[in-house]
Tab-separated table of N, CA and C and ligand atoms in Angstrom:
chain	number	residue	atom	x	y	z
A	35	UNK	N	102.802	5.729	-36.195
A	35	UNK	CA	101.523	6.463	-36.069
A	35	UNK	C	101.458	7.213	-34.737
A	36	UNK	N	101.333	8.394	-34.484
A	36	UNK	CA	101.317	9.051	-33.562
A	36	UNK	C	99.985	9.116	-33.401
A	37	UNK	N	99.887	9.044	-31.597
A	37	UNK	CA	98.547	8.676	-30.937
A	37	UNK	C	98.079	10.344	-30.185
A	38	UNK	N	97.031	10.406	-30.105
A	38	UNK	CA	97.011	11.589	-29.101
A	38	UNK	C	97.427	11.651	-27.693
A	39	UNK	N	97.693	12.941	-27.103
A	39	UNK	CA	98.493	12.959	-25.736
A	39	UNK	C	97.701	12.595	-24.842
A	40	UNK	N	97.796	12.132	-23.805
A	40	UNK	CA	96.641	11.614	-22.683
A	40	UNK	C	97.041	12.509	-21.754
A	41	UNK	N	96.191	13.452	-21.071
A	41	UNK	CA	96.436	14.203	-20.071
A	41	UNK	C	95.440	13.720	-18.822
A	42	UNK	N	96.315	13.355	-17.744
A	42	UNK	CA	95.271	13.034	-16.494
A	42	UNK	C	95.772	13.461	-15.721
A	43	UNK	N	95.060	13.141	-13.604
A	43	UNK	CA	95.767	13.228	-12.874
A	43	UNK	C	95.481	12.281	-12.087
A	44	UNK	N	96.912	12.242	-11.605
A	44	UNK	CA	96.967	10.537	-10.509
A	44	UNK	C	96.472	11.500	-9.274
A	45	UNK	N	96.709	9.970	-8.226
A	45	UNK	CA	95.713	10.433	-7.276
A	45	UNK	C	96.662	9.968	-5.802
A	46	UNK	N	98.496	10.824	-6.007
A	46	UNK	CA	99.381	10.823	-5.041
A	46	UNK	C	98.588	11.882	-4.337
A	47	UNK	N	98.236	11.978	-3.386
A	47	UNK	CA	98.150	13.069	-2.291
A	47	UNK	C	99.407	14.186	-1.762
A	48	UNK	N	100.255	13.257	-1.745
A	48	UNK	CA	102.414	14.284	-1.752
A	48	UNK	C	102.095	15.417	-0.591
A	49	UNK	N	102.203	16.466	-0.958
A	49	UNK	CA	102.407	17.851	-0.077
A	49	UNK	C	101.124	18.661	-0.731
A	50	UNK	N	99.879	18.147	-0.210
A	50	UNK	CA	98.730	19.151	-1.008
A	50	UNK	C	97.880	18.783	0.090
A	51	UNK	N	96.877	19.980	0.486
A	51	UNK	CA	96.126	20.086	1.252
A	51	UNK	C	94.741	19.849	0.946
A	52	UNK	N	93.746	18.910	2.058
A	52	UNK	CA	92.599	19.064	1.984
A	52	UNK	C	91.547	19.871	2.739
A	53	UNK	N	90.587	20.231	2.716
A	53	UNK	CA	89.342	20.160	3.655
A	53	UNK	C	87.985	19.449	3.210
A	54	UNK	N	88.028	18.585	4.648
A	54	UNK	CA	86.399	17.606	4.465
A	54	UNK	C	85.115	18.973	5.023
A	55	UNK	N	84.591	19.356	4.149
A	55	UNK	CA	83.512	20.261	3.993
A	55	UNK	C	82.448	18.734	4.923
A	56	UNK	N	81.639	19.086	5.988
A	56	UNK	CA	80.712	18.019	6.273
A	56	UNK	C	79.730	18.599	7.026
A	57	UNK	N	78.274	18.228	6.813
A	57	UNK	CA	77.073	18.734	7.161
A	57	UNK	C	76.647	18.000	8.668
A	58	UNK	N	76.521	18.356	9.520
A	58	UNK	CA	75.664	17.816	10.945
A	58	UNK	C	74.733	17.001	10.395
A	59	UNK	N	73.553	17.682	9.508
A	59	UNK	CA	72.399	16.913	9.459
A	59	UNK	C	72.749	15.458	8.958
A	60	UNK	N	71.858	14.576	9.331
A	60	UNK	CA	71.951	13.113	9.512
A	60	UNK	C	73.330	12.230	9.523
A	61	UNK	N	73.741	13.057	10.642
A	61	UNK	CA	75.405	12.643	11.198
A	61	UNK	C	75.412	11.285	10.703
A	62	UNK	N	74.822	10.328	11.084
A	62	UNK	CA	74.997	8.943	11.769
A	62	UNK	C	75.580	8.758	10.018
A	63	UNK	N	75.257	9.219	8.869
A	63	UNK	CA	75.420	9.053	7.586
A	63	UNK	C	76.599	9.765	6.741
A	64	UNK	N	76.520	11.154	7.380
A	64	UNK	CA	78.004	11.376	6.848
A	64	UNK	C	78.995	11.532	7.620
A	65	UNK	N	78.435	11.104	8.742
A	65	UNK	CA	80.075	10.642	9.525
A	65	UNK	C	80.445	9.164	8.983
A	66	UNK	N	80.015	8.474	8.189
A	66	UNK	CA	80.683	7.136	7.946
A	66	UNK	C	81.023	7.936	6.058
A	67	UNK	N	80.672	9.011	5.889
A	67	UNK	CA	81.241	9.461	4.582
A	67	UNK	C	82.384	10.247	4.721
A	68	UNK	N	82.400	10.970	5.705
A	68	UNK	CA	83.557	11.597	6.338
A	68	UNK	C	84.719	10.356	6.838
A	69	UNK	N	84.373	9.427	7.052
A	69	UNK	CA	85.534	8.191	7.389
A	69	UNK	C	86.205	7.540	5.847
A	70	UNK	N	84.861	7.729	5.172
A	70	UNK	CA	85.715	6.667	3.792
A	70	UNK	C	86.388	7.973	3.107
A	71	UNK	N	86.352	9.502	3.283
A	71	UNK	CA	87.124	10.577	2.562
A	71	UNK	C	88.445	10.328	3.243
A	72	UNK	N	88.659	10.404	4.687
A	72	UNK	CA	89.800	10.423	5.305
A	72	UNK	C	90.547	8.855	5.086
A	73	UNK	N	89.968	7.926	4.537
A	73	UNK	CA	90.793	6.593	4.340
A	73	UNK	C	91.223	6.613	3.198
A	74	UNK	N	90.285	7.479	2.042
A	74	UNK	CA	91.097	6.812	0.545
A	74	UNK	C	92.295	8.489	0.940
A	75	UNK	N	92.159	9.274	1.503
A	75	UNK	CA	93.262	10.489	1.131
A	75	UNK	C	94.269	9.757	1.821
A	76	UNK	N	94.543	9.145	3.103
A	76	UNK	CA	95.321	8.376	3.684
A	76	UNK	C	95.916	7.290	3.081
A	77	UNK	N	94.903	6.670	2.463
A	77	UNK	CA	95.637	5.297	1.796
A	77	UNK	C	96.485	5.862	0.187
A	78	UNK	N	96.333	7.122	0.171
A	78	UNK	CA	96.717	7.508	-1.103
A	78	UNK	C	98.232	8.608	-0.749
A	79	UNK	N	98.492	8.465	0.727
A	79	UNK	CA	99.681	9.329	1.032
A	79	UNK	C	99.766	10.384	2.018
A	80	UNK	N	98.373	11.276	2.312
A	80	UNK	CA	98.320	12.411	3.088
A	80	UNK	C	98.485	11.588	4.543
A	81	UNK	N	99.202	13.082	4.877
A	81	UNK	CA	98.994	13.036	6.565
A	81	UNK	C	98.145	13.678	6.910
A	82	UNK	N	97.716	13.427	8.203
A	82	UNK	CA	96.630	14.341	9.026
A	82	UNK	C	97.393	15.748	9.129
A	83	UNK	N	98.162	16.156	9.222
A	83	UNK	CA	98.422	17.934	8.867
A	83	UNK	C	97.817	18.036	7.954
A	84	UNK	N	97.998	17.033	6.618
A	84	UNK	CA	97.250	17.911	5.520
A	84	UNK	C	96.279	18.030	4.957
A	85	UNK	N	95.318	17.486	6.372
A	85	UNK	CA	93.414	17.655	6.123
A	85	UNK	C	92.932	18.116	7.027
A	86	UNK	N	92.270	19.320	6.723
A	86	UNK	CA	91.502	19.684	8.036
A	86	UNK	C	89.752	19.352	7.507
A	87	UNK	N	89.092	19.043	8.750
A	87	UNK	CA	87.573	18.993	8.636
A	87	UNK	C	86.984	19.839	9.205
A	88	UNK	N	85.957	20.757	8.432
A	88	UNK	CA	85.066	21.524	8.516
A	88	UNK	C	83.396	21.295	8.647
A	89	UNK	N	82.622	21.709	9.528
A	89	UNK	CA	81.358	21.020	9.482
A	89	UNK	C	80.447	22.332	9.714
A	90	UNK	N	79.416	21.789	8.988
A	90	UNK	CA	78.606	23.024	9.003
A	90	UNK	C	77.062	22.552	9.319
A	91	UNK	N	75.921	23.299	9.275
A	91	UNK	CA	74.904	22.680	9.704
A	91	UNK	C	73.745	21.483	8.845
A	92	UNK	N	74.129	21.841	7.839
A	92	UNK	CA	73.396	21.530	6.709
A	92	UNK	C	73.989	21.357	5.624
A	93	UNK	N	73.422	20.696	4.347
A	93	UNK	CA	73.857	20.888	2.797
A	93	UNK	C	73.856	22.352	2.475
A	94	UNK	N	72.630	22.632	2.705
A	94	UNK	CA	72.520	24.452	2.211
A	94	UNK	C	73.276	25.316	2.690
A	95	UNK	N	73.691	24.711	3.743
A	95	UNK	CA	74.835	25.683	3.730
A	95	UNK	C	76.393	25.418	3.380
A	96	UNK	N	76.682	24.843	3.097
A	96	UNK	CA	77.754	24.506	2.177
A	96	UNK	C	78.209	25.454	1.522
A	97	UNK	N	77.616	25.871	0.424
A	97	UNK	CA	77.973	26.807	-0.698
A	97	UNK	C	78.544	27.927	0.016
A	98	UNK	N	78.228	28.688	0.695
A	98	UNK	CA	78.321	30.189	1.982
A	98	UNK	C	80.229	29.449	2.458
A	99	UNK	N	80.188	28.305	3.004
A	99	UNK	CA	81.513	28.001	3.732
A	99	UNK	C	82.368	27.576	2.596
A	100	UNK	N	81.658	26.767	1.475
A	100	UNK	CA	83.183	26.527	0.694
A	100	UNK	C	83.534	27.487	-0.127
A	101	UNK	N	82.290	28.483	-0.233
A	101	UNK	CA	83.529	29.861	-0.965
A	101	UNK	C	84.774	30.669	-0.506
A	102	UNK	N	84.120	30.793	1.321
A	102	UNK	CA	85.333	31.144	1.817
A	102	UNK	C	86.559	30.519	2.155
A	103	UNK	N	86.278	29.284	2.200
A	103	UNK	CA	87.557	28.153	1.929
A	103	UNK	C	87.987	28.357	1.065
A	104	UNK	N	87.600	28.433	-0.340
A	104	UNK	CA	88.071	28.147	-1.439
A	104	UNK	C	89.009	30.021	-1.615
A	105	UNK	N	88.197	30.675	-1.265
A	105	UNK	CA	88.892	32.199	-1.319
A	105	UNK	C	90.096	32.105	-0.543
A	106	UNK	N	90.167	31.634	0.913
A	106	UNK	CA	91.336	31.483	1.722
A	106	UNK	C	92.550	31.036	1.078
A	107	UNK	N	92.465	30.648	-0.419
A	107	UNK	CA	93.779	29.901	-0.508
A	107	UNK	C	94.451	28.848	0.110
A	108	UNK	N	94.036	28.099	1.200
A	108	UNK	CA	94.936	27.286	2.663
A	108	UNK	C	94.544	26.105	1.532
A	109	UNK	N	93.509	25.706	0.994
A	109	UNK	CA	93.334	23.824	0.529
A	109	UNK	C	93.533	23.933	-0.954
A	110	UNK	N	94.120	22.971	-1.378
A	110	UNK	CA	93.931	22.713	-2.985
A	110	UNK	C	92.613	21.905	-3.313
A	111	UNK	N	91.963	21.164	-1.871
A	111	UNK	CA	90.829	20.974	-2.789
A	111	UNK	C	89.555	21.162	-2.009
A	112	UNK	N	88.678	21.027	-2.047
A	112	UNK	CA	87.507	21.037	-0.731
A	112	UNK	C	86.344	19.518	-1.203
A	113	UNK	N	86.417	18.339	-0.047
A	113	UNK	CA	85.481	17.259	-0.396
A	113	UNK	C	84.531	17.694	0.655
A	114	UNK	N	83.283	17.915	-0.044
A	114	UNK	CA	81.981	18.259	0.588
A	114	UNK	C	81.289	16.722	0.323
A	115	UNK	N	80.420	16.534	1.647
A	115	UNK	CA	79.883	15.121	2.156
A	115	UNK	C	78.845	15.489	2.990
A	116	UNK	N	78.009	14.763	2.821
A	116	UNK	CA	76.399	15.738	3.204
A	116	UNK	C	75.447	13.971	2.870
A	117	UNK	N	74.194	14.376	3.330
A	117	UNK	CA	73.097	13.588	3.347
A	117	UNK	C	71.692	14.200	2.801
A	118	UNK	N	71.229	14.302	2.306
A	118	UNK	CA	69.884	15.167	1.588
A	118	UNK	C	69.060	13.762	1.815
A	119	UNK	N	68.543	13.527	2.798
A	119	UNK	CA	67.307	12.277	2.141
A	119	UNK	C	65.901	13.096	1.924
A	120	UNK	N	65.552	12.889	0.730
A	120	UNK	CA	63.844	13.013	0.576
A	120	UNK	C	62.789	12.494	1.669
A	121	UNK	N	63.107	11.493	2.332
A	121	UNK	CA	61.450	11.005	2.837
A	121	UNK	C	61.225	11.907	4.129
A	122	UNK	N	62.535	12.723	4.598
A	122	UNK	CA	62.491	13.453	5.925
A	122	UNK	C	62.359	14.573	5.196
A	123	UNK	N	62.348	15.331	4.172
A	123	UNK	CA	61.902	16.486	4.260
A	123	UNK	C	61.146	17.174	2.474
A	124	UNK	N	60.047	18.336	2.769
A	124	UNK	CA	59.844	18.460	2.084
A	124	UNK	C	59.587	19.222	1.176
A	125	UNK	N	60.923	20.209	1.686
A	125	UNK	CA	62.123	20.843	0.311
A	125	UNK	C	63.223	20.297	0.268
A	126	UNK	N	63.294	19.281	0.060
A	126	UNK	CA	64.304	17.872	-0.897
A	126	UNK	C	64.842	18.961	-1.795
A	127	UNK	N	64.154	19.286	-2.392
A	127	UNK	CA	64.623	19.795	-3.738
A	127	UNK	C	65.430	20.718	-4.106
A	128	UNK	N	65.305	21.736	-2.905
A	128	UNK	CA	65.530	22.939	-2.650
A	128	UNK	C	67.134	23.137	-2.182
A	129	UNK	N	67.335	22.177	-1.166
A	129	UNK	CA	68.152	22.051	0.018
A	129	UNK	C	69.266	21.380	-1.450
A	130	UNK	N	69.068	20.201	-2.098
A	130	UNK	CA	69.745	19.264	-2.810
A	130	UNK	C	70.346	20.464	-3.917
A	131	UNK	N	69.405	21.106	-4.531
A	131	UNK	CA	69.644	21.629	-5.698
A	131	UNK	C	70.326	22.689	-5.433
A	132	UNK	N	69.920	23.381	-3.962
A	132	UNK	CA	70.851	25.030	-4.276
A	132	UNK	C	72.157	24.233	-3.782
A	133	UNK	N	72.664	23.310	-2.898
A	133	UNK	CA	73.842	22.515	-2.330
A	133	UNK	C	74.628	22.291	-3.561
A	134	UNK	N	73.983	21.553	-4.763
A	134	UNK	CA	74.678	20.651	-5.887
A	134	UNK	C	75.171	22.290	-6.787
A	135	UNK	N	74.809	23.000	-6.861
A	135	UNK	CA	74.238	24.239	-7.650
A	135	UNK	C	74.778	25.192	-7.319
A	136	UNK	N	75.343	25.396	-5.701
A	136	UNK	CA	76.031	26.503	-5.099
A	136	UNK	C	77.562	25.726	-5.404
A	137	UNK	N	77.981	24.871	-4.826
A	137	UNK	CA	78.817	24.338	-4.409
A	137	UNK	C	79.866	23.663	-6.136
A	138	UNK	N	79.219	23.609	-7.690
A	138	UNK	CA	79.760	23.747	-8.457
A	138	UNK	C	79.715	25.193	-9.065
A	139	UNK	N	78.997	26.437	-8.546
A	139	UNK	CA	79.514	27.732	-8.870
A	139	UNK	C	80.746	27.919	-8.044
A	140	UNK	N	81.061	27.760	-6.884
A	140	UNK	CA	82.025	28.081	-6.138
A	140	UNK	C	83.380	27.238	-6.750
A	141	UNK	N	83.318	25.941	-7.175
A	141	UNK	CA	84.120	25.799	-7.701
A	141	UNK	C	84.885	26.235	-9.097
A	142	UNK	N	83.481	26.202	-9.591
A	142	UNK	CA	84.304	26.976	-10.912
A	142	UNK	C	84.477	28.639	-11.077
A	143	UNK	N	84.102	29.287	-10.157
A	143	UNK	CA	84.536	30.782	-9.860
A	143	UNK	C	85.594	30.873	-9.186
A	144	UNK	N	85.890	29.932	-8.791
A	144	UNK	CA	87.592	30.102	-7.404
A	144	UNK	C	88.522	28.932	-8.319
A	145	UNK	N	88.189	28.392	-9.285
A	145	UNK	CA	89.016	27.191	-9.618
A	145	UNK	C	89.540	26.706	-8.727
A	146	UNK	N	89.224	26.212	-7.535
A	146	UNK	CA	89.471	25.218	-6.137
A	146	UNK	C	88.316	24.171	-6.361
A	147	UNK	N	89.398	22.950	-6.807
A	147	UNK	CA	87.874	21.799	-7.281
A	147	UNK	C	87.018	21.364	-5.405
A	148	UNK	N	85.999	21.258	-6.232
A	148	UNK	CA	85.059	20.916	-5.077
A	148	UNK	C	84.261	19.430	-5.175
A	149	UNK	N	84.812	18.720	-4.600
A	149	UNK	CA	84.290	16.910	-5.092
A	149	UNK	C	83.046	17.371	-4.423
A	150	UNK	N	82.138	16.415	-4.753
A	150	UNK	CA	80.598	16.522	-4.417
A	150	UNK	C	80.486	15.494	-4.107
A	151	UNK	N	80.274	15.387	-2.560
A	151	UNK	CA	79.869	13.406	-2.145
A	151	UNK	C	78.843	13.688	-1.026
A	152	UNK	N	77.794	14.300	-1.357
A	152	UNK	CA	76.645	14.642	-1.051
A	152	UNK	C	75.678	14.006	-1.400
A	153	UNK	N	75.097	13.208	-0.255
A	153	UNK	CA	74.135	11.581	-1.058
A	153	UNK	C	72.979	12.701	-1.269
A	154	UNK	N	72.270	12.214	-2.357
A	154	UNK	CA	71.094	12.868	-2.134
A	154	UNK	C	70.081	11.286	-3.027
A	155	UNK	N	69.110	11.381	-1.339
A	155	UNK	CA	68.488	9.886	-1.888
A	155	UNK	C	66.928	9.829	-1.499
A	156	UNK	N	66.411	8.722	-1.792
A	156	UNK	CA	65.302	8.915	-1.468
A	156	UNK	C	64.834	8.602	-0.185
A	157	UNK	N	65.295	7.836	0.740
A	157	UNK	CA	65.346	6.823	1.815
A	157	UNK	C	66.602	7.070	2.553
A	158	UNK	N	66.681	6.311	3.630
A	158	UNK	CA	68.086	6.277	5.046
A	158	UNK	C	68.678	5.038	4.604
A	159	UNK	N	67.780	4.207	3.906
A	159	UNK	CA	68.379	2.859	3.505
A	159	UNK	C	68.946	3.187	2.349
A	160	UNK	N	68.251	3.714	1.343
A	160	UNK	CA	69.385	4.430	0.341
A	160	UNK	C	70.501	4.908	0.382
A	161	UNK	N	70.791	5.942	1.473
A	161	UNK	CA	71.765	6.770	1.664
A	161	UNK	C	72.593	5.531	2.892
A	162	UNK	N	72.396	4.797	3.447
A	162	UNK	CA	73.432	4.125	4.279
A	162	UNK	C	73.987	3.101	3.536
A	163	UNK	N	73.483	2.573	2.567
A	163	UNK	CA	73.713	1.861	1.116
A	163	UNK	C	75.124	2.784	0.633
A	164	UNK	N	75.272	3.752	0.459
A	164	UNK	CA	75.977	4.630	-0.510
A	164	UNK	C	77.366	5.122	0.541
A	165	UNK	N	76.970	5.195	2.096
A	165	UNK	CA	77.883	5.721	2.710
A	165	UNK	C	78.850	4.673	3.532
A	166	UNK	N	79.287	3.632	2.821
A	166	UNK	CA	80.010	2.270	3.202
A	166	UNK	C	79.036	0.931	3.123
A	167	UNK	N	78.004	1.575	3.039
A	167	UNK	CA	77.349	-0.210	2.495
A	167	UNK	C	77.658	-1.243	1.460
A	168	UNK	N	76.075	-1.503	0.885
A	168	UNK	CA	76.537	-2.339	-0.620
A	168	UNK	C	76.831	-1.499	-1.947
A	169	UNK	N	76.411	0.327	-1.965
A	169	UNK	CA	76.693	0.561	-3.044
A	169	UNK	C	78.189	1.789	-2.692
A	170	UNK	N	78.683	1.013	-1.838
A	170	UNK	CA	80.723	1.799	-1.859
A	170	UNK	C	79.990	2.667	-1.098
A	171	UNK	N	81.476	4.040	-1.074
A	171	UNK	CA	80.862	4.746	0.399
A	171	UNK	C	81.243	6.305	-1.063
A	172	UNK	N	80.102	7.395	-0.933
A	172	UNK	CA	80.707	8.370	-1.577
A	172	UNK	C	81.549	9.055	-1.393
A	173	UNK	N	81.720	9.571	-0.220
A	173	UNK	CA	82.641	9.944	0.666
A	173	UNK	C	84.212	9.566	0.224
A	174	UNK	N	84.739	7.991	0.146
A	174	UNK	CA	85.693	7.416	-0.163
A	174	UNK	C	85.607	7.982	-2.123
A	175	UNK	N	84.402	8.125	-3.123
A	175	UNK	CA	84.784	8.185	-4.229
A	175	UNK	C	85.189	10.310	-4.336
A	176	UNK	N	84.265	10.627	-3.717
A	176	UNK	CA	84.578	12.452	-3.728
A	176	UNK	C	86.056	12.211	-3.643
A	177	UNK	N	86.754	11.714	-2.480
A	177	UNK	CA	88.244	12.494	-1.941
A	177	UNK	C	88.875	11.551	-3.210
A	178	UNK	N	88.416	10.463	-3.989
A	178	UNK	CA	89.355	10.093	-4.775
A	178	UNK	C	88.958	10.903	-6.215
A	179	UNK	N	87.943	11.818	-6.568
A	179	UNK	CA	88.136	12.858	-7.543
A	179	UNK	C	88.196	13.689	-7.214
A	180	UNK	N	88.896	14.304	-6.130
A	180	UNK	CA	89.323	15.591	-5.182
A	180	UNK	C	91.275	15.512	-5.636
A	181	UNK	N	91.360	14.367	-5.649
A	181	UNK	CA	93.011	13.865	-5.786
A	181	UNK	C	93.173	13.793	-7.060
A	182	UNK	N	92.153	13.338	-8.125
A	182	UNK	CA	92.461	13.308	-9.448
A	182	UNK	C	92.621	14.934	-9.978
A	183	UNK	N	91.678	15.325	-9.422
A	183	UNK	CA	91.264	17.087	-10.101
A	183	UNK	C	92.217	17.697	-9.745
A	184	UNK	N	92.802	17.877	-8.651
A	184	UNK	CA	94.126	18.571	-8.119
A	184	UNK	C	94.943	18.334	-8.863
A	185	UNK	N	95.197	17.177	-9.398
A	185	UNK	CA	96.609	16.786	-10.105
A	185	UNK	C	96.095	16.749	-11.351
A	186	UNK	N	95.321	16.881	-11.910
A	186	UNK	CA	94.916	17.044	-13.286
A	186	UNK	C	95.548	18.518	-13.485
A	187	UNK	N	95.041	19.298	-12.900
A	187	UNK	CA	94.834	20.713	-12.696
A	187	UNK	C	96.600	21.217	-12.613
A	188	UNK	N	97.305	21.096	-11.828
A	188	UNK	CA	98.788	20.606	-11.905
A	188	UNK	C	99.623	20.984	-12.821
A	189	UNK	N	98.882	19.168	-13.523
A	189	UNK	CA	99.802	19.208	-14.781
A	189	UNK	C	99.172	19.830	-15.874
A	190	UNK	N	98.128	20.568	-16.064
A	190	UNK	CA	97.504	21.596	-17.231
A	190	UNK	C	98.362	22.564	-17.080
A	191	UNK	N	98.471	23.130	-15.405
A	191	UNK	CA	99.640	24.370	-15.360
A	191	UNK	C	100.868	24.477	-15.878
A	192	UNK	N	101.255	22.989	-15.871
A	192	UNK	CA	102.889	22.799	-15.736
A	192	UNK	C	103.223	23.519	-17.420
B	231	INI	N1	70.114	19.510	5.468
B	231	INI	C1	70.737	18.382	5.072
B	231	INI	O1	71.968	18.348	4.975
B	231	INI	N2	70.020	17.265	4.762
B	231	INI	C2	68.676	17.240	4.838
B	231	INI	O2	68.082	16.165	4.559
B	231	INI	C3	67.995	18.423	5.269
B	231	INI	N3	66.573	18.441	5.418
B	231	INI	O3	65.990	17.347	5.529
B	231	INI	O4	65.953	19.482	5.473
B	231	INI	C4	68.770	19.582	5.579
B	231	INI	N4	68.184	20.724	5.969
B	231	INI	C5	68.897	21.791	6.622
B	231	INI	C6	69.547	22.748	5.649
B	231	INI	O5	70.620	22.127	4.975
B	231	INI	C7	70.106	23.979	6.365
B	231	INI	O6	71.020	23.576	7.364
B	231	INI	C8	69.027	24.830	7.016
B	231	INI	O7	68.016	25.144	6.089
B	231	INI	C9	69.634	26.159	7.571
B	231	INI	O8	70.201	26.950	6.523
């Protein structure tokens, strides 16, 4: 009985380039998301040549920098890591939605996948929960579907 083909991609890092896309606003939060991106790409093979980190001021602005990343050709993938909490501001909505909203047009207009590990929460306790606490760090899950999508992508070409 013949089964259907399973097409995936592993998550070797080898000779492929990253950039950590990362927002200033509420450092103290995605700098511990920016640590769990650079541990799972590390624990998965890359060297530091083959990640550079990029930081920008905000979520909203994201979309504006990872197009031109993604146009540059230099990364196969871009992990964007950001903090949106609701209780500090109040266009939550605005900031979250054009970020989530810009940042999957750019990917799928440049086909340069763009992991999204951009907490967007309601609380600081929420979001420090998510960025190495009790609920994992997003940061660490983006760069590990930053590594799948690349190599998915790969072997569709091959
Ligand atoms: N940017 C964030 O990344 N997170 C936030 O919670 C936030 N708040 O609270 O407003 C935020 N605002 C700044 C925004 O992303 C831009 O940097 C700014 O509007 C300039 O374009």
């Amino acid at each position: 009985m013949d089964t259907p083909r399973v097409i995936e991609g592993d998550l070797q890092a080898r000779d492929l380039r990253f950039v950590i896309l990362a927002s200033r606003f509420n450092e103290f939060v995605v700098e511990a998301l920016v640590r769990g991106a650079l541990d799972t790409l590390r624990r998965h093979g890359a060297s530091d040549k083959q990640i550079d980190i990029v930081r920008v001021p905000g979520a909203y602005d994201m979309p504006l920098v990872a197009r031109r990343l993604a146009l540059g050709r230099r990364y196969d993938a871009i992990i964007a890591v950001g903090a949106v909490i609701r209780g500090q501001t109040s266009h939550y909505e605005h900031v979250a939605g054009e970020c989530a909203a810009g940042l999957s047009r750019v990917s799928a207009e440049t086909g340069v996948p763009v992991a999204f590990g951009v907490l967007t929460t309601e609380n600081t306790e929420q979001a420090i929960d998510r960025a190495g606490g009790k609920a994992g760090n997003k940061g660490s899950d983006a760069a590990a579907s930053a590594l799948e999508l690349v190599n998915l992508l790969r072997r569709l070409e091959a």
